[in-house]
Amino acid sequence: MNWASFYAVISGVNRHSTGIGRIWLSVLFIFRIMVLVVAAESVWGDEKAHFICNTQQPGCNSVCYDHFFPISHIRLWALQLIMVSTPALLVAMHIAHRRHIDKKLYRQAGRTSPKDLEQIKTQKMKITGGLWWTYMISLLFRVLFESAFMYLFYMIYPGYKMFRLVKCDSYPCPNIVDCFVSRPTEKTVFTIFMLAVSGICILLNIAEIIFLVARATSRHLNNSKDSAVGAWISQKLFSF
Amino acid sequence: MSWGAIYAQLGGVNKHSTSLGKIWLSVLFIFRISILVIAAETVWGDEQSDFTCNTQQPGCKNVCYDHFFPVSHIRFWCLQLIFVSTPALLVAMHVAYRKRNVKKGLLANRSGSAKVDDLESLKKRRLPITGPLWWTYTCSLFFRLIFEAGFMYALYYVYDGFQMARLVKCEQWPCPNKVDCFISRPTEKTVFTIFMVGSSAICIVLNVAELSYLIVKALLRCSERTKRRRTFVHQDKMSTEKALLQNEKNTRLPSSASDSSTNKTL
């Protein structure tokens, strides 16, 4: 059970997403999960072993490390990626439920050949009706989780910058002790990179929300009696 | 044998679970096994090497570590996840047994291409949770609940709560008097402990909901069956009464017919 199997589970939802949703998924896997696994984990790998305090007092290292790093960046990003990917499973469950109902209807209509059942499996579901609401809710939760984690990051590590030196006076350190963080510049670079990609993902999610709302509005207006007004509005909306 | 193999096994059981069971399985894999492997194992990775005691006495650190951490959290959670996943295999075995019996029946009765199609559809068919399978499924849910609650209580009992302290005071032999020992990454460990306990609680709630749902469905099915039987018996009664009335009418008919014929002849 690792990122590879996680990828297999999440990319199954890919088929039923919009174009922007697929871009979001690619950004997530390439610029966040891959960078986390390939690069960031080795940068933060020796964070505790090479956190050195200017004292011989046993235990001072551990206590100061715990004081300045309550939860490591790597773990926060791993949690963020897992929480942000989970709403897609809501959509997957809804699609599975719709397929189950389709199968029942087919069976009642007498169409039980393997070809028909295969067709149900491979058919791409349209994002309409109940599925539209599920998709919107999953997008809103994604934006919420992303923002919440970015805020949490800011709360725990104000300014997003990693310092070279921190001053610690927790027990059992005698008086105030200088402690040195390992690879601070590299960590700052990766922190800013992951933050920027997180920001891009939030923008993609907001764009997807706007796109879905616009599409639903134009569909609704086209179906309504005043189709000329609907056509004009939808033409204006998509002329950007 | 790894988490991937368990995932493959349990994914097979997924087909025969209720919707709540499928949600439970997703929570188990994403929020518990995934987090354990991806995050928690690295947090606890250096728990013994970075457990520092304020003494030069050889052996003191080992003894104190062993005293305060009889079983590591990671091992506790691995055992818990294995025990909690195992009852689902009972259900898988029962389903396989049922399908084998049906297969035997099909092989005996039909022949030719119809047999192959039927066998294929049998493999993919989802069995309804009724009869003995209902009892197996309910027992497996019950065992899951017992294991989850048991392990949560054991963790709470062994570590006196779910919080990890920064400093512990140790006076085991050979440590001289009382010695301060410092635990590595206590805050991060507390965060992950609370996360895993929270996920465990969510799984318990899902299991209780699934159990109630199955019991309610079985009770409804039972009451429908008794209602149907009562209306059938009532209809039976009604039809026999009608038949008796009709018989009486029939007996009266020929006597009146014969009267009219005699009248005619006269």
Short mmCIF file of C-alpha atoms in Angstrom, two decimals:
data_model
loop_
_atom_site.label_atom_id
_atom_site.label_comp_id
_atom_site.label_asym_id
_atom_site.label_seq_id
_atom_site.Cartn_x
_atom_site.Cartn_y
_atom_site.Cartn_z
CA MET A 1 0.00 0.00 0.00
CA ASN A 2 1.80 3.09 -1.19
CA TRP A 3 1.50 6.05 -3.53
CA ALA A 4 1.40 3.71 -6.59
CA SER A 5 -1.72 1.88 -5.42
CA PHE A 6 -3.19 5.23 -4.36
CA TYR A 7 -2.60 6.46 -7.91
CA ALA A 8 -4.39 3.38 -9.28
CA VAL A 9 -7.44 4.07 -7.12
CA ILE A 10 -7.67 7.79 -7.88
CA SER A 11 -6.93 7.65 -11.61
CA GLY A 12 -9.97 5.40 -12.04
CA VAL A 13 -12.07 8.51 -11.39
CA ASN A 14 -10.20 10.31 -14.16
CA ARG A 15 -12.46 9.01 -16.91
CA HIS A 16 -15.54 10.75 -15.53
CA SER A 17 -13.91 14.09 -14.78
CA THR A 18 -14.06 17.21 -16.88
CA GLY A 19 -10.99 18.35 -18.87
CA ILE A 20 -9.95 20.70 -16.05
CA GLY A 21 -10.36 17.84 -13.58
CA ARG A 22 -7.90 15.74 -15.57
CA ILE A 23 -5.40 18.60 -15.63
CA TRP A 24 -5.80 18.94 -11.86
CA LEU A 25 -5.15 15.21 -11.42
CA SER A 26 -1.99 15.38 -13.57
CA VAL A 27 -0.70 18.41 -11.62
CA LEU A 28 -1.41 16.52 -8.38
CA PHE A 29 0.49 13.43 -9.41
CA ILE A 30 3.39 14.95 -11.29
CA PHE A 31 4.13 18.14 -9.39
CA ARG A 32 3.08 17.10 -5.92
CA ILE A 33 3.14 13.36 -5.22
CA MET A 34 6.14 12.66 -7.48
CA VAL A 35 8.13 15.64 -6.19
CA LEU A 36 7.26 14.64 -2.62
CA VAL A 37 8.43 11.05 -3.08
CA VAL A 38 11.42 11.65 -5.35
CA ALA A 39 12.86 14.86 -3.94
CA ALA A 40 11.31 16.24 -0.78
CA GLU A 41 11.59 13.04 1.27
CA SER A 42 15.36 12.95 0.83
CA VAL A 43 15.71 16.65 1.70
CA TRP A 44 13.81 16.16 4.95
CA GLY A 45 15.23 12.66 5.53
CA ASP A 46 17.93 13.75 7.98
CA GLU A 47 15.96 16.57 9.59
CA LYS A 48 16.20 15.15 13.09
CA ALA A 49 19.56 13.45 12.88
CA HIS A 50 21.21 16.68 11.71
CA PHE A 51 19.34 19.06 13.99
CA ILE A 52 22.26 19.99 16.23
CA CYS A 53 22.19 22.10 19.38
CA ASN A 54 25.19 23.81 20.90
CA THR A 55 25.15 21.79 24.11
CA GLN A 56 26.25 18.47 25.54
CA GLN A 57 23.08 18.22 27.66
CA PRO A 58 21.35 14.94 26.77
CA GLY A 59 17.75 15.38 25.68
CA CYS A 60 18.10 19.06 24.74
CA ASN A 61 18.31 18.17 21.02
CA SER A 62 15.09 16.14 21.14
CA VAL A 63 13.16 18.68 23.13
CA CYS A 64 14.18 21.64 20.96
CA TYR A 65 13.45 19.72 17.77
CA ASP A 66 10.01 18.83 19.09
CA HIS A 67 9.38 22.45 20.09
CA PHE A 68 10.26 23.94 16.69
CA PHE A 69 8.91 21.11 14.48
CA PRO A 70 5.67 19.80 16.04
CA ILE A 71 4.79 18.06 12.78
CA SER A 72 7.19 17.63 9.89
CA HIS A 73 6.50 19.26 6.50
CA ILE A 74 6.61 15.88 4.78
CA ARG A 75 3.86 14.44 6.96
CA LEU A 76 1.70 17.53 6.53
CA TRP A 77 2.02 17.28 2.73
CA ALA A 78 1.27 13.55 2.77
CA LEU A 79 -1.87 14.18 4.86
CA GLN A 80 -2.84 17.10 2.60
CA LEU A 81 -2.51 15.00 -0.54
CA ILE A 82 -4.55 12.15 0.93
CA MET A 83 -7.33 14.44 2.21
CA VAL A 84 -7.46 16.40 -1.05
CA SER A 85 -7.74 13.26 -3.19
CA THR A 86 -10.44 11.64 -1.09
CA PRO A 87 -13.49 13.66 -2.33
CA ALA A 88 -12.92 12.13 -5.77
CA LEU A 89 -14.00 8.84 -4.23
CA LEU A 90 -17.42 10.35 -3.49
CA VAL A 91 -17.80 10.81 -7.24
CA ALA A 92 -16.57 7.25 -7.88
CA MET A 93 -19.16 5.88 -5.42
CA HIS A 94 -21.97 7.85 -7.07
CA ILE A 95 -20.95 6.57 -10.51
CA ALA A 96 -20.84 2.99 -9.21
CA HIS A 97 -24.34 3.48 -7.77
CA ARG A 98 -25.64 4.86 -11.11
CA ARG A 99 -24.10 1.92 -12.98
CA HIS A 100 -25.77 -0.51 -10.56
CA ILE A 101 -29.17 1.10 -11.29
CA ASP A 102 -28.48 1.02 -15.06
CA LYS A 103 -27.70 -2.69 -14.81
CA LYS A 104 -31.00 -3.32 -13.00
CA LEU A 105 -32.95 -1.41 -15.67
CA TYR A 106 -31.19 -3.31 -18.46
CA ARG A 107 -31.99 -6.60 -16.75
CA GLN A 108 -35.66 -5.64 -16.42
CA ALA A 109 -35.75 -4.67 -20.10
CA GLY A 110 -34.32 -8.08 -20.91
CA ARG A 111 -30.95 -6.87 -22.18
CA THR A 112 -28.66 -9.22 -20.27
CA SER A 113 -26.06 -10.04 -22.92
CA PRO A 114 -22.39 -9.59 -21.91
CA LYS A 115 -22.08 -6.91 -24.63
CA ASP A 116 -24.72 -4.74 -22.94
CA LEU A 117 -23.10 -5.13 -19.51
CA GLU A 118 -19.71 -4.23 -21.01
CA GLN A 119 -21.30 -1.16 -22.55
CA ILE A 120 -22.51 -0.04 -19.11
CA LYS A 121 -19.00 -0.47 -17.68
CA THR A 122 -17.21 1.50 -20.39
CA GLN A 123 -19.85 4.19 -20.88
CA LYS A 124 -18.76 7.67 -19.82
CA MET A 125 -21.30 9.19 -17.44
CA LYS A 126 -22.56 12.70 -18.13
CA ILE A 127 -22.18 15.09 -15.23
CA THR A 128 -25.86 15.94 -14.84
CA GLY A 129 -28.51 15.73 -12.17
CA GLY A 130 -27.45 14.14 -8.88
CA LEU A 131 -23.94 13.46 -10.16
CA TRP A 132 -23.47 17.21 -10.85
CA TRP A 133 -24.20 17.98 -7.20
CA THR A 134 -21.87 15.22 -5.96
CA TYR A 135 -19.12 16.51 -8.26
CA MET A 136 -19.64 20.11 -7.06
CA ILE A 137 -19.57 19.03 -3.41
CA SER A 138 -16.35 17.09 -4.01
CA LEU A 139 -14.78 20.16 -5.65
CA LEU A 140 -15.84 22.39 -2.75
CA PHE A 141 -14.35 19.97 -0.25
CA ARG A 142 -11.12 19.87 -2.25
CA VAL A 143 -10.82 23.67 -2.17
CA LEU A 144 -11.67 23.64 1.54
CA PHE A 145 -9.03 21.04 2.41
CA GLU A 146 -6.34 22.71 0.31
CA SER A 147 -6.97 26.10 1.91
CA ALA A 148 -7.19 24.61 5.40
CA PHE A 149 -3.84 22.90 5.03
CA MET A 150 -2.20 26.01 3.60
CA TYR A 151 -3.50 27.97 6.58
CA LEU A 152 -2.33 25.27 9.00
CA PHE A 153 1.12 25.43 7.41
CA TYR A 154 1.19 29.17 7.91
CA MET A 155 0.11 28.78 11.54
CA ILE A 156 2.76 26.20 12.40
CA TYR A 157 5.59 27.63 10.27
CA PRO A 158 4.93 31.37 10.01
CA GLY A 159 6.28 32.99 6.86
CA TYR A 160 6.95 29.64 5.15
CA LYS A 161 10.67 30.26 5.52
CA MET A 162 13.09 27.83 7.13
CA PHE A 163 15.67 29.43 9.46
CA ARG A 164 19.28 28.43 9.75
CA LEU A 165 19.39 29.03 13.49
CA VAL A 166 16.75 28.79 16.21
CA LYS A 167 17.20 29.71 19.89
CA CYS A 168 15.80 27.21 22.37
CA ASP A 169 15.35 27.34 26.16
CA SER A 170 13.06 24.39 26.96
CA TYR A 171 13.97 22.11 29.86
CA PRO A 172 16.55 20.43 30.10
CA CYS A 173 18.53 22.86 27.96
CA PRO A 174 20.65 25.10 30.19
CA ASN A 175 19.71 28.78 29.60
CA ILE A 176 19.30 29.64 25.91
CA VAL A 177 20.90 27.30 23.41
CA ASP A 178 21.63 27.78 19.68
CA CYS A 179 20.21 25.02 17.50
CA PHE A 180 20.98 24.62 13.80
CA VAL A 181 18.54 23.28 11.22
CA SER A 182 19.90 21.09 8.42
CA ARG A 183 19.53 22.24 4.73
CA PRO A 184 17.40 25.34 5.42
CA THR A 185 17.70 26.90 1.96
CA GLU A 186 16.79 23.68 0.10
CA LYS A 187 13.84 23.23 2.45
CA THR A 188 12.68 26.81 1.82
CA VAL A 189 12.86 26.24 -1.96
CA PHE A 190 10.78 23.06 -1.78
CA THR A 191 8.28 24.61 0.64
CA ILE A 192 7.67 27.53 -1.73
CA PHE A 193 7.42 25.12 -4.71
CA MET A 194 4.82 22.92 -2.97
CA LEU A 195 2.89 26.01 -1.87
CA ALA A 196 2.85 27.42 -5.39
CA VAL A 197 1.59 24.12 -6.84
CA SER A 198 -1.04 23.97 -4.09
CA GLY A 199 -2.16 27.48 -5.13
CA ILE A 200 -2.35 26.38 -8.78
CA CYS A 201 -4.49 23.39 -7.76
CA ILE A 202 -6.87 25.70 -5.86
CA LEU A 203 -7.17 27.91 -8.98
CA LEU A 204 -7.85 24.86 -11.17
CA ASN A 205 -10.55 23.69 -8.79
CA ILE A 206 -12.21 27.14 -8.75
CA ALA A 207 -12.04 27.27 -12.58
CA GLU A 208 -13.67 23.83 -12.73
CA ILE A 209 -16.46 24.99 -10.37
CA ILE A 210 -17.11 28.07 -12.56
CA PHE A 211 -17.07 25.94 -15.72
CA LEU A 212 -19.58 23.43 -14.32
CA VAL A 213 -21.91 26.19 -13.06
CA ALA A 214 -21.73 28.01 -16.43
CA ARG A 215 -22.42 24.78 -18.34
CA ALA A 216 -25.36 23.90 -16.12
CA THR A 217 -26.78 27.43 -16.42
CA SER A 218 -26.52 27.43 -20.22
CA ARG A 219 -28.07 23.95 -20.37
CA HIS A 220 -30.93 25.12 -18.17
CA LEU A 221 -31.45 28.28 -20.19
CA ASN A 222 -31.37 26.36 -23.50
CA ASN A 223 -34.01 24.00 -22.20
CA SER A 224 -36.25 26.81 -20.98
CA LYS A 225 -38.95 28.44 -23.13
CA ASP A 226 -36.91 31.58 -23.85
CA SER A 227 -34.26 29.80 -25.90
CA ALA A 228 -33.15 32.96 -27.74
CA VAL A 229 -32.11 34.62 -24.45
CA GLY A 230 -30.45 31.34 -23.42
CA ALA A 231 -28.45 31.18 -26.62
CA TRP A 232 -27.36 34.82 -26.23
CA ILE A 233 -26.26 34.33 -22.59
CA SER A 234 -24.40 31.10 -23.32
CA GLN A 235 -22.73 32.74 -26.34
CA LYS A 236 -21.58 35.63 -24.08
CA LEU A 237 -20.34 33.26 -21.38
CA PHE A 238 -18.25 31.19 -23.76
CA SER A 239 -16.97 34.09 -25.83
CA PHE A 240 -14.17 34.75 -23.22
CA MET B 1 2.63 -11.12 2.42
CA SER B 2 2.23 -7.37 2.57
CA TRP B 3 -0.45 -4.72 2.75
CA GLY B 4 -0.91 -5.08 -1.03
CA ALA B 5 -1.86 -8.74 -0.64
CA ILE B 6 -4.40 -7.92 2.08
CA TYR B 7 -5.80 -5.18 -0.18
CA ALA B 8 -6.21 -7.74 -2.99
CA GLN B 9 -7.97 -10.21 -0.67
CA LEU B 10 -10.33 -7.69 0.86
CA GLY B 11 -11.09 -6.05 -2.47
CA GLY B 12 -12.61 -9.39 -3.49
CA VAL B 13 -14.91 -9.36 -0.45
CA ASN B 14 -15.99 -5.84 -1.38
CA LYS B 15 -18.36 -7.16 -4.05
CA HIS B 16 -20.53 -8.99 -1.52
CA SER B 17 -20.64 -6.27 1.12
CA THR B 18 -23.39 -3.74 1.72
CA SER B 19 -22.75 -0.08 0.80
CA LEU B 20 -21.75 0.69 4.39
CA GLY B 21 -19.28 -2.19 4.21
CA LYS B 22 -17.73 -0.67 1.08
CA ILE B 23 -17.40 2.71 2.78
CA TRP B 24 -15.80 1.01 5.80
CA LEU B 25 -13.29 -0.70 3.51
CA SER B 26 -12.37 2.61 1.83
CA VAL B 27 -11.89 4.33 5.22
CA LEU B 28 -9.74 1.39 6.33
CA PHE B 29 -7.46 1.53 3.32
CA ILE B 30 -7.18 5.23 2.74
CA PHE B 31 -7.18 6.67 6.24
CA ARG B 32 -5.58 3.84 8.18
CA ILE B 33 -3.36 1.54 6.15
CA SER B 34 -2.20 4.32 3.78
CA ILE B 35 -1.42 6.74 6.62
CA LEU B 36 0.32 3.99 8.59
CA VAL B 37 2.60 3.07 5.70
CA ILE B 38 3.18 6.53 4.23
CA ALA B 39 3.47 8.67 7.33
CA ALA B 40 3.37 6.94 10.70
CA GLU B 41 6.17 4.45 10.06
CA THR B 42 8.66 7.27 9.38
CA VAL B 43 7.58 9.17 12.50
CA TRP B 44 8.17 6.13 14.71
CA GLY B 45 11.21 4.98 12.70
CA ASP B 46 13.81 6.43 15.07
CA GLU B 47 11.89 5.91 18.30
CA GLN B 48 14.52 3.77 19.96
CA SER B 49 17.68 5.28 18.46
CA ASP B 50 16.57 8.80 19.45
CA PHE B 51 15.31 7.88 22.90
CA THR B 52 17.89 9.71 25.02
CA CYS B 53 18.47 9.41 28.76
CA ASN B 54 20.43 11.89 30.85
CA THR B 55 23.04 9.40 32.01
CA GLN B 56 26.22 7.69 30.88
CA GLN B 57 25.23 4.40 32.58
CA PRO B 58 25.34 1.58 29.97
CA GLY B 59 22.07 -0.34 29.63
CA CYS B 60 19.95 2.34 31.31
CA LYS B 61 18.58 3.66 28.03
CA ASN B 62 17.58 0.16 26.84
CA VAL B 63 15.90 -0.72 30.09
CA CYS B 64 13.98 2.54 30.29
CA TYR B 65 12.84 2.31 26.66
CA ASP B 66 11.60 -1.21 27.25
CA HIS B 67 9.80 -0.12 30.43
CA PHE B 68 7.94 2.78 28.83
CA PHE B 69 7.29 1.20 25.39
CA PRO B 70 6.42 -2.50 25.88
CA VAL B 71 4.83 -2.64 22.40
CA SER B 72 5.41 0.12 19.87
CA HIS B 73 2.37 2.01 18.52
CA ILE B 74 3.19 0.93 14.97
CA ARG B 75 3.10 -2.74 15.86
CA PHE B 76 -0.13 -2.22 17.79
CA TRP B 77 -1.80 -0.67 14.73
CA CYS B 78 -0.46 -3.33 12.36
CA LEU B 79 -1.91 -6.06 14.59
CA GLN B 80 -5.17 -4.16 14.92
CA LEU B 81 -5.54 -3.75 11.15
CA ILE B 82 -4.78 -7.43 10.54
CA PHE B 83 -7.25 -8.62 13.19
CA VAL B 84 -9.94 -6.24 12.01
CA SER B 85 -9.59 -7.28 8.35
CA THR B 86 -9.67 -11.02 9.03
CA PRO B 87 -13.42 -11.54 9.77
CA ALA B 88 -14.17 -10.40 6.20
CA LEU B 89 -12.40 -13.58 5.06
CA LEU B 90 -15.08 -15.64 6.86
CA VAL B 91 -17.63 -14.04 4.55
CA ALA B 92 -15.42 -14.68 1.50
CA MET B 93 -15.14 -18.36 2.46
CA HIS B 94 -18.90 -18.71 2.89
CA VAL B 95 -19.58 -17.06 -0.47
CA ALA B 96 -17.04 -19.36 -2.16
CA TYR B 97 -18.70 -22.39 -0.52
CA ARG B 98 -22.17 -21.31 -1.73
CA LYS B 99 -20.94 -20.67 -5.26
CA ARG B 100 -19.28 -24.10 -5.30
CA ASN B 101 -22.58 -25.80 -4.45
CA VAL B 102 -24.43 -23.88 -7.16
CA LYS B 103 -21.64 -24.76 -9.63
CA LYS B 104 -22.02 -28.45 -8.77
CA GLY B 105 -25.74 -28.18 -9.46
CA LEU B 106 -25.21 -26.43 -12.79
CA LEU B 107 -22.62 -28.96 -13.94
CA ALA B 108 -24.97 -31.83 -13.11
CA ASN B 109 -28.11 -30.46 -14.77
CA ARG B 110 -27.18 -28.48 -17.89
CA SER B 111 -24.80 -29.15 -20.77
CA GLY B 112 -23.02 -27.45 -23.66
CA SER B 113 -22.61 -23.69 -24.15
CA ALA B 114 -25.41 -22.85 -21.73
CA LYS B 115 -23.26 -24.33 -18.97
CA VAL B 116 -20.24 -22.12 -19.77
CA ASP B 117 -22.40 -18.97 -19.82
CA ASP B 118 -24.06 -19.92 -16.53
CA LEU B 119 -20.70 -20.60 -14.87
CA GLU B 120 -19.36 -17.24 -16.03
CA SER B 121 -22.42 -15.39 -14.72
CA LEU B 122 -22.12 -17.31 -11.43
CA LYS B 123 -18.57 -16.01 -10.95
CA LYS B 124 -19.66 -12.39 -11.43
CA ARG B 125 -23.00 -12.64 -9.59
CA ARG B 126 -23.43 -10.86 -6.30
CA LEU B 127 -25.09 -13.08 -3.70
CA PRO B 128 -27.86 -11.55 -1.54
CA ILE B 129 -27.11 -11.46 2.18
CA THR B 130 -29.83 -13.84 3.39
CA GLY B 131 -30.05 -17.05 5.34
CA PRO B 132 -26.81 -18.55 6.73
CA LEU B 133 -24.75 -15.90 4.87
CA TRP B 134 -26.58 -13.24 6.90
CA TRP B 135 -25.46 -14.97 10.11
CA THR B 136 -21.85 -15.25 8.89
CA TYR B 137 -21.83 -11.58 7.85
CA THR B 138 -23.33 -10.46 11.18
CA CYS B 139 -20.81 -12.57 13.13
CA SER B 140 -17.94 -11.08 11.15
CA LEU B 141 -19.23 -7.54 11.90
CA PHE B 142 -19.52 -8.41 15.56
CA PHE B 143 -15.95 -9.72 15.70
CA ARG B 144 -14.70 -6.62 13.88
CA LEU B 145 -16.33 -4.44 16.54
CA ILE B 146 -14.83 -6.47 19.37
CA PHE B 147 -11.32 -6.33 17.89
CA GLU B 148 -11.48 -2.57 17.17
CA ALA B 149 -12.74 -1.71 20.63
CA GLY B 150 -10.35 -4.17 22.27
CA PHE B 151 -7.28 -2.74 20.60
CA MET B 152 -8.31 0.85 21.31
CA TYR B 153 -8.75 0.02 24.97
CA ALA B 154 -5.43 -1.86 25.06
CA LEU B 155 -3.60 1.16 23.57
CA TYR B 156 -5.24 3.48 26.10
CA TYR B 157 -4.37 1.14 28.99
CA VAL B 158 -0.74 0.50 28.04
CA TYR B 159 0.12 4.15 27.31
CA ASP B 160 -2.14 5.80 29.94
CA GLY B 161 -4.05 7.83 27.41
CA PHE B 162 -3.38 8.85 23.84
CA GLN B 163 -0.85 11.58 24.49
CA MET B 164 2.91 11.16 24.19
CA ALA B 165 4.96 12.92 26.88
CA ARG B 166 8.21 14.74 26.08
CA LEU B 167 9.97 13.60 29.21
CA VAL B 168 9.68 10.44 31.30
CA LYS B 169 11.40 9.79 34.61
CA CYS B 170 12.93 6.34 34.89
CA GLU B 171 14.35 4.52 37.93
CA GLN B 172 14.79 0.96 36.65
CA TRP B 173 17.99 -0.86 37.47
CA PRO B 174 20.79 -0.18 36.36
CA CYS B 175 19.86 3.52 36.12
CA PRO B 176 21.30 5.43 39.09
CA ASN B 177 18.43 6.99 41.14
CA LYS B 178 15.93 8.78 38.93
CA VAL B 179 16.93 9.63 35.37
CA ASP B 180 15.32 11.96 32.83
CA CYS B 181 14.63 10.29 29.49
CA PHE B 182 13.50 12.21 26.42
CA ILE B 183 11.21 10.81 23.74
CA SER B 184 11.76 11.78 20.11
CA ARG B 185 9.04 13.71 18.19
CA PRO B 186 6.35 13.51 20.91
CA THR B 187 4.03 16.12 19.39
CA GLU B 188 4.04 14.51 15.93
CA LYS B 189 3.40 11.12 17.56
CA THR B 190 0.47 12.53 19.55
CA VAL B 191 -1.03 14.00 16.35
CA PHE B 192 -0.83 10.70 14.51
CA THR B 193 -2.09 8.70 17.51
CA ILE B 194 -5.16 10.92 17.72
CA PHE B 195 -5.66 10.62 13.94
CA MET B 196 -5.50 6.80 14.03
CA VAL B 197 -7.78 6.64 17.09
CA GLY B 198 -10.25 8.95 15.32
CA SER B 199 -10.26 6.75 12.19
CA SER B 200 -10.74 3.69 14.39
CA ALA B 201 -13.76 5.37 16.05
CA ILE B 202 -15.24 6.19 12.61
CA CYS B 203 -14.83 2.53 11.62
CA ILE B 204 -16.59 1.43 14.82
CA VAL B 205 -19.51 3.76 14.05
CA LEU B 206 -19.73 2.42 10.47
CA ASN B 207 -19.72 -1.17 11.74
CA VAL B 208 -22.48 -0.44 14.27
CA ALA B 209 -24.54 1.28 11.54
CA GLU B 210 -24.06 -1.70 9.20
CA LEU B 211 -25.07 -4.15 11.95
CA SER B 212 -28.24 -2.17 12.72
CA TYR B 213 -29.07 -1.93 9.02
CA LEU B 214 -28.74 -5.70 8.54
CA ILE B 215 -30.83 -6.48 11.63
CA VAL B 216 -33.58 -4.03 10.62
CA LYS B 217 -33.64 -5.41 7.06
CA ALA B 218 -33.88 -8.99 8.36
CA LEU B 219 -36.72 -8.07 10.74
CA LEU B 220 -38.62 -6.33 7.93
CA ARG B 221 -38.12 -9.34 5.66
CA CYS B 222 -39.43 -11.63 8.46
CA SER B 223 -42.52 -9.49 9.09
CA GLU B 224 -43.29 -9.35 5.33
CA ARG B 225 -43.10 -13.13 5.16
CA THR B 226 -45.51 -13.59 8.12
CA LYS B 227 -47.89 -10.98 6.61
CA ARG B 228 -47.86 -12.82 3.28
CA ARG B 229 -48.49 -16.14 5.02
CA ARG B 230 -51.41 -14.66 6.99
CA THR B 231 -53.08 -13.20 3.85
CA PHE B 232 -52.56 -16.55 2.06
CA VAL B 233 -54.15 -18.46 4.95
CA HIS B 234 -56.98 -15.87 5.09
CA GLN B 235 -57.51 -16.20 1.32
CA ASP B 236 -57.49 -19.97 1.72
CA LYS B 237 -60.15 -19.71 4.42
CA MET B 238 -62.22 -17.34 2.30
CA SER B 239 -62.04 -19.63 -0.72
CA THR B 240 -63.15 -22.72 1.28
CA GLU B 241 -66.07 -20.76 2.76
CA LYS B 242 -67.05 -19.58 -0.71
CA ALA B 243 -66.84 -23.16 -1.98
CA LEU B 244 -69.15 -24.38 0.80
CA LEU B 245 -71.71 -21.65 0.03
CA GLN B 246 -71.54 -22.50 -3.66
CA ASN B 247 -72.07 -26.17 -2.82
CA GLU B 248 -75.22 -25.33 -0.89
CA LYS B 249 -76.52 -23.28 -3.79
CA ASN B 250 -75.75 -26.10 -6.18
CA THR B 251 -77.67 -28.63 -4.04
CA ARG B 252 -80.69 -26.33 -4.05
CA LEU B 253 -80.64 -25.87 -7.87
CA PRO B 254 -81.58 -29.45 -9.10
CA SER B 255 -84.56 -29.74 -6.64
CA SER B 256 -86.07 -26.54 -8.06
CA ALA B 257 -85.39 -27.70 -11.65
CA SER B 258 -87.12 -31.05 -11.06
CA ASP B 259 -90.14 -29.21 -9.54
CA SER B 260 -90.57 -27.15 -12.66
CA SER B 261 -90.28 -30.24 -14.92
CA THR B 262 -92.98 -32.12 -12.93
CA ASN B 263 -95.17 -29.02 -13.19
CA LYS B 264 -94.65 -29.03 -16.91
CA THR B 265 -95.64 -32.63 -17.35
CA LEU B 266 -98.67 -32.06 -15.21
#
